[in-house]
Tab-separated table of C-alpha atoms in Angstrom:
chain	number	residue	atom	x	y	z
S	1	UNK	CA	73.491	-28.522	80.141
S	2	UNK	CA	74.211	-24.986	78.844
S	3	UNK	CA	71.870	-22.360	79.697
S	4	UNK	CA	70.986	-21.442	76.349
S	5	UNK	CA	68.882	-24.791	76.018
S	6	UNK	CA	67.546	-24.807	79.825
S	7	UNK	CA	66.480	-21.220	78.964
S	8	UNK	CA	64.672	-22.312	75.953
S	9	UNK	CA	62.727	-25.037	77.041
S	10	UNK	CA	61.025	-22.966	80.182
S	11	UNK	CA	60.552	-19.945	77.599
S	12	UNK	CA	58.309	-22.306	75.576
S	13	UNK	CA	55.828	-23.169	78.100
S	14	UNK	CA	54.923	-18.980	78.028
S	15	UNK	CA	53.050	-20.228	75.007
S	16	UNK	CA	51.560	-23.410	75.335
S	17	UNK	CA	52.438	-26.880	75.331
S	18	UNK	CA	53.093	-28.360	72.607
S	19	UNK	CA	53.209	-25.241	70.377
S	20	UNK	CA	54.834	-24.600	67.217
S	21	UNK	CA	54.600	-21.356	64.809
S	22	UNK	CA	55.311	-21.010	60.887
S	23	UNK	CA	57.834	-17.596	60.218
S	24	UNK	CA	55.925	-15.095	57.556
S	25	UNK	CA	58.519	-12.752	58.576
S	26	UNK	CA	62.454	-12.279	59.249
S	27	UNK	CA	64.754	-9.193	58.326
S	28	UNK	CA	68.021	-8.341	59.837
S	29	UNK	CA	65.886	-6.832	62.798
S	30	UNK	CA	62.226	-7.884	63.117
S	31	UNK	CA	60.412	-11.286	63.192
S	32	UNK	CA	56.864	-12.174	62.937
S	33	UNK	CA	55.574	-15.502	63.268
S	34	UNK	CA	52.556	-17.563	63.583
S	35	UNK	CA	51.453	-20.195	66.074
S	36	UNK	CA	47.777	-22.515	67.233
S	37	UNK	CA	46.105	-24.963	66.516
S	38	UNK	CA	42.578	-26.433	65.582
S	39	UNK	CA	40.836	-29.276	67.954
S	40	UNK	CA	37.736	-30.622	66.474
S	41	UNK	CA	36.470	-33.606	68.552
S	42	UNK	CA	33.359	-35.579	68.793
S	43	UNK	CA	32.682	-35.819	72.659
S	44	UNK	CA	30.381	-38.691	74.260
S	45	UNK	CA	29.715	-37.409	78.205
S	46	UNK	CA	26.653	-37.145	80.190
S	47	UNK	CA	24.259	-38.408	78.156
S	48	UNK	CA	25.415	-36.669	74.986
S	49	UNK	CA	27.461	-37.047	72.117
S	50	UNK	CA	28.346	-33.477	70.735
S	51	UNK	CA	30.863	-32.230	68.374
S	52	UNK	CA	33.017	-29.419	70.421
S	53	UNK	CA	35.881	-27.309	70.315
S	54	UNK	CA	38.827	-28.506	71.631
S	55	UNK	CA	40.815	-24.899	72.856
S	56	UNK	CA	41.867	-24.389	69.896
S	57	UNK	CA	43.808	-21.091	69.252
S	58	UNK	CA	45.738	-18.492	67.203
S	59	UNK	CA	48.923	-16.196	68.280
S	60	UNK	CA	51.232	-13.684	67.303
S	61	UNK	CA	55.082	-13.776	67.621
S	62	UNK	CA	56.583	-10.404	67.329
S	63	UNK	CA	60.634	-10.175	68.401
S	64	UNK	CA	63.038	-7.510	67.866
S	65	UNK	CA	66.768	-7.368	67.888
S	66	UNK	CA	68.340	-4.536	69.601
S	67	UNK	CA	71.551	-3.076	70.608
S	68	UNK	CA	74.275	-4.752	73.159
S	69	UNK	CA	72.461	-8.048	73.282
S	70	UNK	CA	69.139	-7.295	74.174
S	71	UNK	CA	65.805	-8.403	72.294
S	72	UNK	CA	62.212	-7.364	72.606
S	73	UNK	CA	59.333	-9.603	71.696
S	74	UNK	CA	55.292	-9.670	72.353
S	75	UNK	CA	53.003	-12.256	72.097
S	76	UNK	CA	49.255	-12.203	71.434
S	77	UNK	CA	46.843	-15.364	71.389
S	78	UNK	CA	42.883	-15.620	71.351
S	79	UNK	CA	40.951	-18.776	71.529
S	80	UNK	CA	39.543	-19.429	68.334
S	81	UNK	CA	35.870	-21.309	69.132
S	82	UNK	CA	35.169	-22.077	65.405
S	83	UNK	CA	32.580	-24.980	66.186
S	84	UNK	CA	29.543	-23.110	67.740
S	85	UNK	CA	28.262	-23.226	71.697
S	86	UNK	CA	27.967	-26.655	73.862
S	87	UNK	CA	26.145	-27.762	76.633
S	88	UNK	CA	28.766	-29.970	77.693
S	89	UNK	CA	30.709	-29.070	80.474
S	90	UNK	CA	33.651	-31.360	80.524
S	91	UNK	CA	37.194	-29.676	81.438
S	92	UNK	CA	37.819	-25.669	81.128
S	93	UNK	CA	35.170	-23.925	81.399
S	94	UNK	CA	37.041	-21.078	79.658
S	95	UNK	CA	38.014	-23.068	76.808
S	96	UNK	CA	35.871	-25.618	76.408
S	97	UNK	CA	32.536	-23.922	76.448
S	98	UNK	CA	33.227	-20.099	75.428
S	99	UNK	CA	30.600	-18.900	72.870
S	100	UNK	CA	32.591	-15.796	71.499
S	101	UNK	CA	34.363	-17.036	68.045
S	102	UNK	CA	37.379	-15.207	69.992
S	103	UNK	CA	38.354	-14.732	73.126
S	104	UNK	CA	41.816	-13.660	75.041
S	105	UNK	CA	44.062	-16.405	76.247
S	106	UNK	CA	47.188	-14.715	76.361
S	107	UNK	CA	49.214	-11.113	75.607
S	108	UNK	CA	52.013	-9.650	77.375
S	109	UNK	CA	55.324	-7.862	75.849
S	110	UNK	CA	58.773	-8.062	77.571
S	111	UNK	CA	62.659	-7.885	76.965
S	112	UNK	CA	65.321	-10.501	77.581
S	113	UNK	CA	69.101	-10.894	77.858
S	114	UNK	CA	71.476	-14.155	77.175
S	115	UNK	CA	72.814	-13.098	80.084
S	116	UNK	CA	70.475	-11.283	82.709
S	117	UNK	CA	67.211	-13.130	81.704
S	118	UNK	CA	63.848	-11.620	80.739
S	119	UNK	CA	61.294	-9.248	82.133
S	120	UNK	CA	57.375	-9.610	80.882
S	121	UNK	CA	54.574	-7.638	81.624
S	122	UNK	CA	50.792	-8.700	80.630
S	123	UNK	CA	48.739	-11.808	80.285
S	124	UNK	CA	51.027	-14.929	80.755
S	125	UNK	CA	51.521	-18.402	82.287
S	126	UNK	CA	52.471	-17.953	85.768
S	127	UNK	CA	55.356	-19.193	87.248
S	128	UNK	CA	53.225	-21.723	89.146
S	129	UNK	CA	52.938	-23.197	85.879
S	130	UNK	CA	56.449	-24.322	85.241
S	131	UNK	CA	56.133	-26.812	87.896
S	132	UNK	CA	53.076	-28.743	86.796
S	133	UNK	CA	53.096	-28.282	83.016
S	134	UNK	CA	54.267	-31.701	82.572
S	135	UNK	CA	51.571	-33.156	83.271
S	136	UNK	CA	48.827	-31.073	81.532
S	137	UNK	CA	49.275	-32.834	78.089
S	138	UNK	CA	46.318	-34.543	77.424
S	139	UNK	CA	43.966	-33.442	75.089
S	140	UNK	CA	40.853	-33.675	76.361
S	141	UNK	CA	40.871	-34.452	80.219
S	142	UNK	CA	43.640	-32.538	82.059
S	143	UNK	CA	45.095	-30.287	84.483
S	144	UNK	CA	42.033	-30.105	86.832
S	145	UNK	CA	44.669	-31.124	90.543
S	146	UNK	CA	47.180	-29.332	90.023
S	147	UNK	CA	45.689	-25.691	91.043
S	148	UNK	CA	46.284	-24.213	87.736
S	149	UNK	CA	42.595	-23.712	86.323
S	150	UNK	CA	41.316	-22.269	89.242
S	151	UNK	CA	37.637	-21.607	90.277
S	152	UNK	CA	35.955	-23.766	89.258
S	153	UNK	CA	37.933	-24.998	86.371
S	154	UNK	CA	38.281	-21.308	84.655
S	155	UNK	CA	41.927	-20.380	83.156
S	156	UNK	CA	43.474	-19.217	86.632
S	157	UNK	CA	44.023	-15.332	85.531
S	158	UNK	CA	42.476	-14.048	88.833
S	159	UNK	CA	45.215	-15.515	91.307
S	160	UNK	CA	48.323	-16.024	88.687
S	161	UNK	CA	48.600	-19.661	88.456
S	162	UNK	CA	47.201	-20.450	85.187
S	163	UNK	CA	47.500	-17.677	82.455
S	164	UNK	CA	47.672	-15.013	84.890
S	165	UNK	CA	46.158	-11.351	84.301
S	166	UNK	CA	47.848	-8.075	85.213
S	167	UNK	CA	51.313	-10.297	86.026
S	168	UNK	CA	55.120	-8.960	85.763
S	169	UNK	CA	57.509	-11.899	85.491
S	170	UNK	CA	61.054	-12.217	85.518
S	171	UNK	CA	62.942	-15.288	84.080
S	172	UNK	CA	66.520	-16.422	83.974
S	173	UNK	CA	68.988	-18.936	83.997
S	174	UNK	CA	72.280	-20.116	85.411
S	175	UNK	CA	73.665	-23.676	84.665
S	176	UNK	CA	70.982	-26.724	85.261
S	177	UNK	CA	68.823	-24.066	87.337
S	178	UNK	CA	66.190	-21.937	85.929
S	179	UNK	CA	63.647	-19.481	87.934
S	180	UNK	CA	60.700	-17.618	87.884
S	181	UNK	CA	59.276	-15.130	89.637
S	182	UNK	CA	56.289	-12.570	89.600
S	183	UNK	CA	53.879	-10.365	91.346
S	184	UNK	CA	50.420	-9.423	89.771
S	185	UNK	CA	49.670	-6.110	89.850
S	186	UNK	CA	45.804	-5.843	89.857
S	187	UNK	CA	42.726	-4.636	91.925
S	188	UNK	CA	39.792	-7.412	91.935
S	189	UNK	CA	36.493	-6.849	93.434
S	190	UNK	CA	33.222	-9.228	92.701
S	191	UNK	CA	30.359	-11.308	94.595
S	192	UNK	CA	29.906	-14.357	95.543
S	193	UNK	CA	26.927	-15.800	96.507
S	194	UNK	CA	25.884	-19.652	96.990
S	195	UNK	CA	23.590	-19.942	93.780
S	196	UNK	CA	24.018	-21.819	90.726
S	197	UNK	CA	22.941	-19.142	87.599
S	198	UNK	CA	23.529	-15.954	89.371
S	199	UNK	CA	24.562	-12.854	88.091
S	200	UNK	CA	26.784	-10.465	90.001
S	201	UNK	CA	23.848	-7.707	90.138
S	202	UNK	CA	21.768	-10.185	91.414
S	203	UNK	CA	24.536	-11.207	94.171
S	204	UNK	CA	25.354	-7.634	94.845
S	205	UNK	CA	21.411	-7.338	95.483
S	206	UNK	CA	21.621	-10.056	97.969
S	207	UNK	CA	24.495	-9.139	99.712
S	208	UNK	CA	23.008	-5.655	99.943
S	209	UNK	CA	19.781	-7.003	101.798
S	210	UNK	CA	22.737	-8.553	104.397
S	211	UNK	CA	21.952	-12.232	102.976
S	212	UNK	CA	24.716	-14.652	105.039
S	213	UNK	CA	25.349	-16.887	101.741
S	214	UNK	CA	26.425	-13.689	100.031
S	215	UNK	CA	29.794	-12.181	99.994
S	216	UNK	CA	31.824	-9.111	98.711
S	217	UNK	CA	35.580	-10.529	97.690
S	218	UNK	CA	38.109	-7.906	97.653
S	219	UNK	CA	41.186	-9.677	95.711
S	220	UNK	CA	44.299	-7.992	94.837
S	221	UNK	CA	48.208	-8.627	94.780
S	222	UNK	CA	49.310	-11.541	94.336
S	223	UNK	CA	53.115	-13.058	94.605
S	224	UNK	CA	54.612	-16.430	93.214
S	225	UNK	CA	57.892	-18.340	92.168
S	226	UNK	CA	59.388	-21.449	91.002
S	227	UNK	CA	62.746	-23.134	90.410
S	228	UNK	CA	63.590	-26.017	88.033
S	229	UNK	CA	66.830	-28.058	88.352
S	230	UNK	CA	68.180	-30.237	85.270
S	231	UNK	CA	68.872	-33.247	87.600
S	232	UNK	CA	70.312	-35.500	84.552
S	233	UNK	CA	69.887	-34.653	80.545
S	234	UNK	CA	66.106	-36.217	80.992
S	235	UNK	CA	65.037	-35.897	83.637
S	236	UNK	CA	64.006	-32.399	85.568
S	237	UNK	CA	63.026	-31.071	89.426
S	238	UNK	CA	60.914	-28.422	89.940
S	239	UNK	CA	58.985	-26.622	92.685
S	240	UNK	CA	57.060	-23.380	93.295
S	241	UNK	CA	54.494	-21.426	95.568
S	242	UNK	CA	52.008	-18.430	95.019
S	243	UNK	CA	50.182	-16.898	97.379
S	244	UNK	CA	47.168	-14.213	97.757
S	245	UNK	CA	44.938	-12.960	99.749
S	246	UNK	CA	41.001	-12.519	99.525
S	247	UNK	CA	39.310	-10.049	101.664
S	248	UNK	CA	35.903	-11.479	102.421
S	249	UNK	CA	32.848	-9.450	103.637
S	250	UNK	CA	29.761	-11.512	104.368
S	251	UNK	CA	26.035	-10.081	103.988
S	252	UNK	CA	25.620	-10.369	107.531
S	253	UNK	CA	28.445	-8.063	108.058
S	254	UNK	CA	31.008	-10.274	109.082
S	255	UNK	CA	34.441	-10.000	107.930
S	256	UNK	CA	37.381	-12.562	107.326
S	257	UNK	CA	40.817	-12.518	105.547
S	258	UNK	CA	41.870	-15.568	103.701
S	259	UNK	CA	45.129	-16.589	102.366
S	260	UNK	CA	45.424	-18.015	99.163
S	261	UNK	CA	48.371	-20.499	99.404
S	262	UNK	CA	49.743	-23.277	96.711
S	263	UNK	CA	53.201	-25.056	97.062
S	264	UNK	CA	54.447	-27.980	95.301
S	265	UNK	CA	57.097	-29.850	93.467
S	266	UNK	CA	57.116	-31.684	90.237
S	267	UNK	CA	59.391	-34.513	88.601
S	268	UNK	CA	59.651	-34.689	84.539
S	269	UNK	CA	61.503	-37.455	83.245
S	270	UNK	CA	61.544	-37.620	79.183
S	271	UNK	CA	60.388	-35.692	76.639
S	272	UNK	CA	56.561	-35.916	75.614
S	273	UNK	CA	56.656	-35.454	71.716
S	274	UNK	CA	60.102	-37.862	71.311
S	275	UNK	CA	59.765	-41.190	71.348
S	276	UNK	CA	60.203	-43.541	74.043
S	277	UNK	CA	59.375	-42.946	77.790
S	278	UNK	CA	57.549	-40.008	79.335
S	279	UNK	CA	56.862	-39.653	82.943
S	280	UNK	CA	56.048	-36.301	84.860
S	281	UNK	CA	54.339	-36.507	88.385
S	282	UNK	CA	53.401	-33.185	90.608
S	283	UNK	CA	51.980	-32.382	94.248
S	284	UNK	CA	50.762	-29.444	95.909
S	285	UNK	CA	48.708	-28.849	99.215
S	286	UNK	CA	47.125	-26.080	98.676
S	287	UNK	CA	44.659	-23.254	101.530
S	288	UNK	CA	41.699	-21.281	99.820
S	289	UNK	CA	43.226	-21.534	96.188
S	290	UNK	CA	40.163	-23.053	94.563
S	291	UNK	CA	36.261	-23.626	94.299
S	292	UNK	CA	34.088	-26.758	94.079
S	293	UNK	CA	32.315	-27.693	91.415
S	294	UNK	CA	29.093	-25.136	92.495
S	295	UNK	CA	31.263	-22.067	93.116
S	296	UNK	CA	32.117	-22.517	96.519
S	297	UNK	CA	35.757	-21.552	98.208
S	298	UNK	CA	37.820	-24.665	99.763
S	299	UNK	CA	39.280	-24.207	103.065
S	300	UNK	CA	42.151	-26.998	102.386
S	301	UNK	CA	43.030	-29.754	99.881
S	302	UNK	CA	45.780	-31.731	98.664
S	303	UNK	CA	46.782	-32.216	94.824
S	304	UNK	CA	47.965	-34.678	92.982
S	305	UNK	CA	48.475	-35.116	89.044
S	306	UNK	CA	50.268	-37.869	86.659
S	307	UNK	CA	51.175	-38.462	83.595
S	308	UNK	CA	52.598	-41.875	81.771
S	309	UNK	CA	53.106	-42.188	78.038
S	310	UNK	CA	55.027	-43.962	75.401
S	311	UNK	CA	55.905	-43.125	71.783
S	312	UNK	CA	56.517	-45.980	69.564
S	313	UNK	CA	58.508	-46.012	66.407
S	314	UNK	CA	55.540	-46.084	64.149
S	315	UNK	CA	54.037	-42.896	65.849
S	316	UNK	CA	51.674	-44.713	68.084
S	317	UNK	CA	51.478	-42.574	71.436
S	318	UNK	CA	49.768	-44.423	74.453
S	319	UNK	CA	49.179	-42.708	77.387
S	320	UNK	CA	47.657	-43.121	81.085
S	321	UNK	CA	47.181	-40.130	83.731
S	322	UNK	CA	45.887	-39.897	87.401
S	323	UNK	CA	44.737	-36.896	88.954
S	324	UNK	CA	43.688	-36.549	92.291
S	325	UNK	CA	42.337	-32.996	94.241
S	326	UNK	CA	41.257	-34.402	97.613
S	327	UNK	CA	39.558	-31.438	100.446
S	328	UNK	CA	37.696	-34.533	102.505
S	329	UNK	CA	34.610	-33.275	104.326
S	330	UNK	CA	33.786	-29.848	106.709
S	331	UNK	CA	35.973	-28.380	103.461
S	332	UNK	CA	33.958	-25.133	103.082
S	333	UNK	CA	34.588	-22.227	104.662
S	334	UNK	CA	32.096	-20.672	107.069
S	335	UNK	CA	28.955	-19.166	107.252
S	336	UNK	CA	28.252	-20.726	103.717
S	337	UNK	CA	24.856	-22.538	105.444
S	338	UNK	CA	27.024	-25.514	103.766
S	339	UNK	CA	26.383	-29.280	105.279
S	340	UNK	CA	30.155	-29.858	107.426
S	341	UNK	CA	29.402	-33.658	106.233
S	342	UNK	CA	29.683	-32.467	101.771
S	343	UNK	CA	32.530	-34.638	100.531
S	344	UNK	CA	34.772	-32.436	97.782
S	345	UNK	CA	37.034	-35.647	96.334
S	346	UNK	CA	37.804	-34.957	92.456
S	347	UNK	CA	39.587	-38.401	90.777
S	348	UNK	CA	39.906	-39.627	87.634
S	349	UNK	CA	41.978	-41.899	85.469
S	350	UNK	CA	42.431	-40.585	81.554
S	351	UNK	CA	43.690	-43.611	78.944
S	352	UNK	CA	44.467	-42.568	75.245
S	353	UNK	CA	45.557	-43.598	71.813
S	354	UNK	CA	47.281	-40.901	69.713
S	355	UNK	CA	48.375	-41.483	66.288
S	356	UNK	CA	51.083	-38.416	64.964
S	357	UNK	CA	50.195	-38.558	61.618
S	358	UNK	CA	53.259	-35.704	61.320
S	359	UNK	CA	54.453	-33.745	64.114
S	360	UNK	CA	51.579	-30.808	63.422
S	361	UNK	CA	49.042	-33.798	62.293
S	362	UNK	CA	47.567	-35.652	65.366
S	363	UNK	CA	45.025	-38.530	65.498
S	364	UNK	CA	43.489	-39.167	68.780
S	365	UNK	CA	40.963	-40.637	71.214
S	366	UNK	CA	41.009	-40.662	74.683
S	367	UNK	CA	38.908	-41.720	77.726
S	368	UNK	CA	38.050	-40.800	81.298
S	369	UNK	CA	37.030	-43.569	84.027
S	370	UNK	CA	35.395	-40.704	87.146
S	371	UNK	CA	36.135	-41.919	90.491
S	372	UNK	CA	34.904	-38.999	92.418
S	373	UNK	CA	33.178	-38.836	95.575
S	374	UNK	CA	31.012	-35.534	96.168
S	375	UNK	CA	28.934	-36.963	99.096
S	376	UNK	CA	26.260	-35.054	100.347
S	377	UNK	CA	22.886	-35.161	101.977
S	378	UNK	CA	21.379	-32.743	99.629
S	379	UNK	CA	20.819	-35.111	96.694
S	380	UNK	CA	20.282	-32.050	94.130
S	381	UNK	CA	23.786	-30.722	95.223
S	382	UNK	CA	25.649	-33.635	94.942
S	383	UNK	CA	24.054	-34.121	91.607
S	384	UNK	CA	25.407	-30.393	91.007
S	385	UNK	CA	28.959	-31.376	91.317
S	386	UNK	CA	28.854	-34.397	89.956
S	387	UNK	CA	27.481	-33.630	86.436
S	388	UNK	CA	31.150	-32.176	85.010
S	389	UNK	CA	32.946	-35.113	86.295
S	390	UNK	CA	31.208	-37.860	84.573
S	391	UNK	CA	32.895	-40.620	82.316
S	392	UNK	CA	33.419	-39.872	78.983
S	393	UNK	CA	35.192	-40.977	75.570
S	394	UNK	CA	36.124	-38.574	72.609
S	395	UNK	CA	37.686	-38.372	69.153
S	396	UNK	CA	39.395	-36.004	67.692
S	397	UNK	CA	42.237	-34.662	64.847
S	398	UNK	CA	44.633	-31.457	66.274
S	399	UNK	CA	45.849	-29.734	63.468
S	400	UNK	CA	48.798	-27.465	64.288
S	401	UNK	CA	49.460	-24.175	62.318
């Protein structure tokens, strides 16, 4: 495999999966092209049938050639939420139920070298990322195990995993082995407190008047990596790690450090949009990387994500995925006033039918069978977490630009 191709395919996922871009510009120099989608989809989920947006998005190409080899490029990409508000909460909070008609998803700028790789600074997939993409090609259910949309299902900018903020990345190549690996560069301070529909003054008040189920989270640098190997011409290993660390004062003046820790591996076997087979399967145990479904940090858990699907020669795509982010019980960390019997168990199975009317044209429905245990003696709460993770079918055409 030369590492021209290798190269190529990891440089796509720094957009998004699946994405493709139209050319409105080319001299002997410059290039300027552009890239998104639209997701319209009629959604039936707790209760309600609602037509929603489904992440769909716009971006900017830029790429320069310059002297000895070298090239310089940008990107820039906003959600585009050209539907209206939803009460549904169903998958990413930060895509799915964003009010703003725009909003950033992406926006870094960088240089890169056949030879000695590339060097990005800005708004960007983490490196995390390149392990468990795979599997995070579904349209409507995905990517909820594999510690990539962190707190509570948001777009993972604040520790690097998902589209990370503030993050300088370098990529490269040698062979069947490709790597990645960045620090972000940024200085986060908010509150926390154990409330749904809280604002941060609010929190900030609380904390202030030393309440224990407030906290003040100092959040900074963060570090992460990965490695992919081309095992055979389909099929591809990868792991990776990223790590953090939250400073943590409590109301009651109490102070703890906590590490934020995800390592995994991931196996790709296939190619998603080609016909035929597609399998891709990740892991990851992961300390104090993410938050239940009401806000609230967990200690431990263990991830697991899957992905099965099969193109047909008359552009049928069926597909079946598993996804799995286990913490057991006592999975909060303390003083929280939390119950050490609360059950945090997130599993689902997602089934769908997609029909690629071209390969920018795309038919679909898809379903989601919850098997999720968030057992609890406070009936409210457990009603709480269980409200996002109901059942749920939905229809939908993806037109890409």
């Amino acid at each position: 495999m030369k590492k021209t191709l290798i190269a190529a395919a990891i440089t796509a996922i720094a957009i998004a999966p699946g994405a493709s871009a139209i050319e409105v510009y080319k001299d002997s120099k410059n290039a300027v092209a552009i890239g998104g989608f639209v997701d319209a989809r009629v959604i039936h989920t707790q209760d309600t049938t609602e037509v929603v947006n489904g992440a769909s998005r716009i971006n900017f190409d830029f790429s320069r050639q310059l002297k000895d080899g070298w090239r310089a490029f940008a990107m820039l990409e906003w959600g585009v939420n050209p539907f209206g508000s939803s009460e549904i909460v169903y998958n990413n909070k930060f895509e799915s139920v964003q009010e703003e008609f725009f909003y950033n998803r992406l926006g870094y700028a960088g240089i890169a070298h056949d030879q000695y790789g590339s060097l990005t600074i800005g708004k960007q997939w983490g490196a995390w990322y390149d392990v468990v993409y795979s599997t995070n090609l579904g349209f409507v259910w995905d990517g909820n195990a594999a510690g990539v949309y962190t707190f509570n299902k948001d777009d993972g900018a604040i520790n690097g995993t998902g589209r990370g903020d503030k993050v300088v990345q370098y990529r490269n190549a040698f062979g069947d082995i490709s790597f990645a690996v960045q620090v972000q560069l940024k200085n986060s301070s908010f509150y926390t407190c154990d409330a749904e529909n809280i604002s941060q003054q609010d929190c900030e008040l609380l904390w202030q008047g030393g309440a224990a189920d407030a906290q003040q989270v100092d959040f900074n640098y963060t570090y992460g990596g990965s490695v992919s190997y081309q095992l055979a011409e389909q099929l591809t290993l990868s792991a990776g790690i990223n790590r953090g660390e939250f400073d943590v004062l409590y109301g009651t003046g109490e102070q703890i450090t906590a590490v934020d820790l995800i390592y995994g591996v991931g196996l790709t076997y296939g190619n998603f949009d080609a016909e035929g087979l597609y399998v891709a399967v990740n892991a990851n145990k992961n300390e104090n990387h993410d938050t239940d479904n009401i806000g609230r940090l967990i200690r431990d858990a263990y991830g697991l994500e899957s992905l099965m699907s099969y193109r047909f020669d008359n552009d049928f795509r069926v597909l079946l995925s598993y996804n799995l982010l286990n913490a057991g019980d006592d999975y909060v960390i303390q003083p929280n006033n939390t119950d050490p019997d609360d059950v945090f168990k997130r599993q689902f199975v997602v089934m769908g039918l997609h029909y690629i009317w071209d390969k920018d044209t795309v038919l679909y429905i898809e379903g989601r069978k919850d098997f999720s245990d968030f057992s609890s003696a406070d009936a409210a709460q457990e009603a709480r977490m269980s409200v996002s993770e109901d059942d749920g079918i939905a229809i939908g055409i993806r037109y890409t630009l």
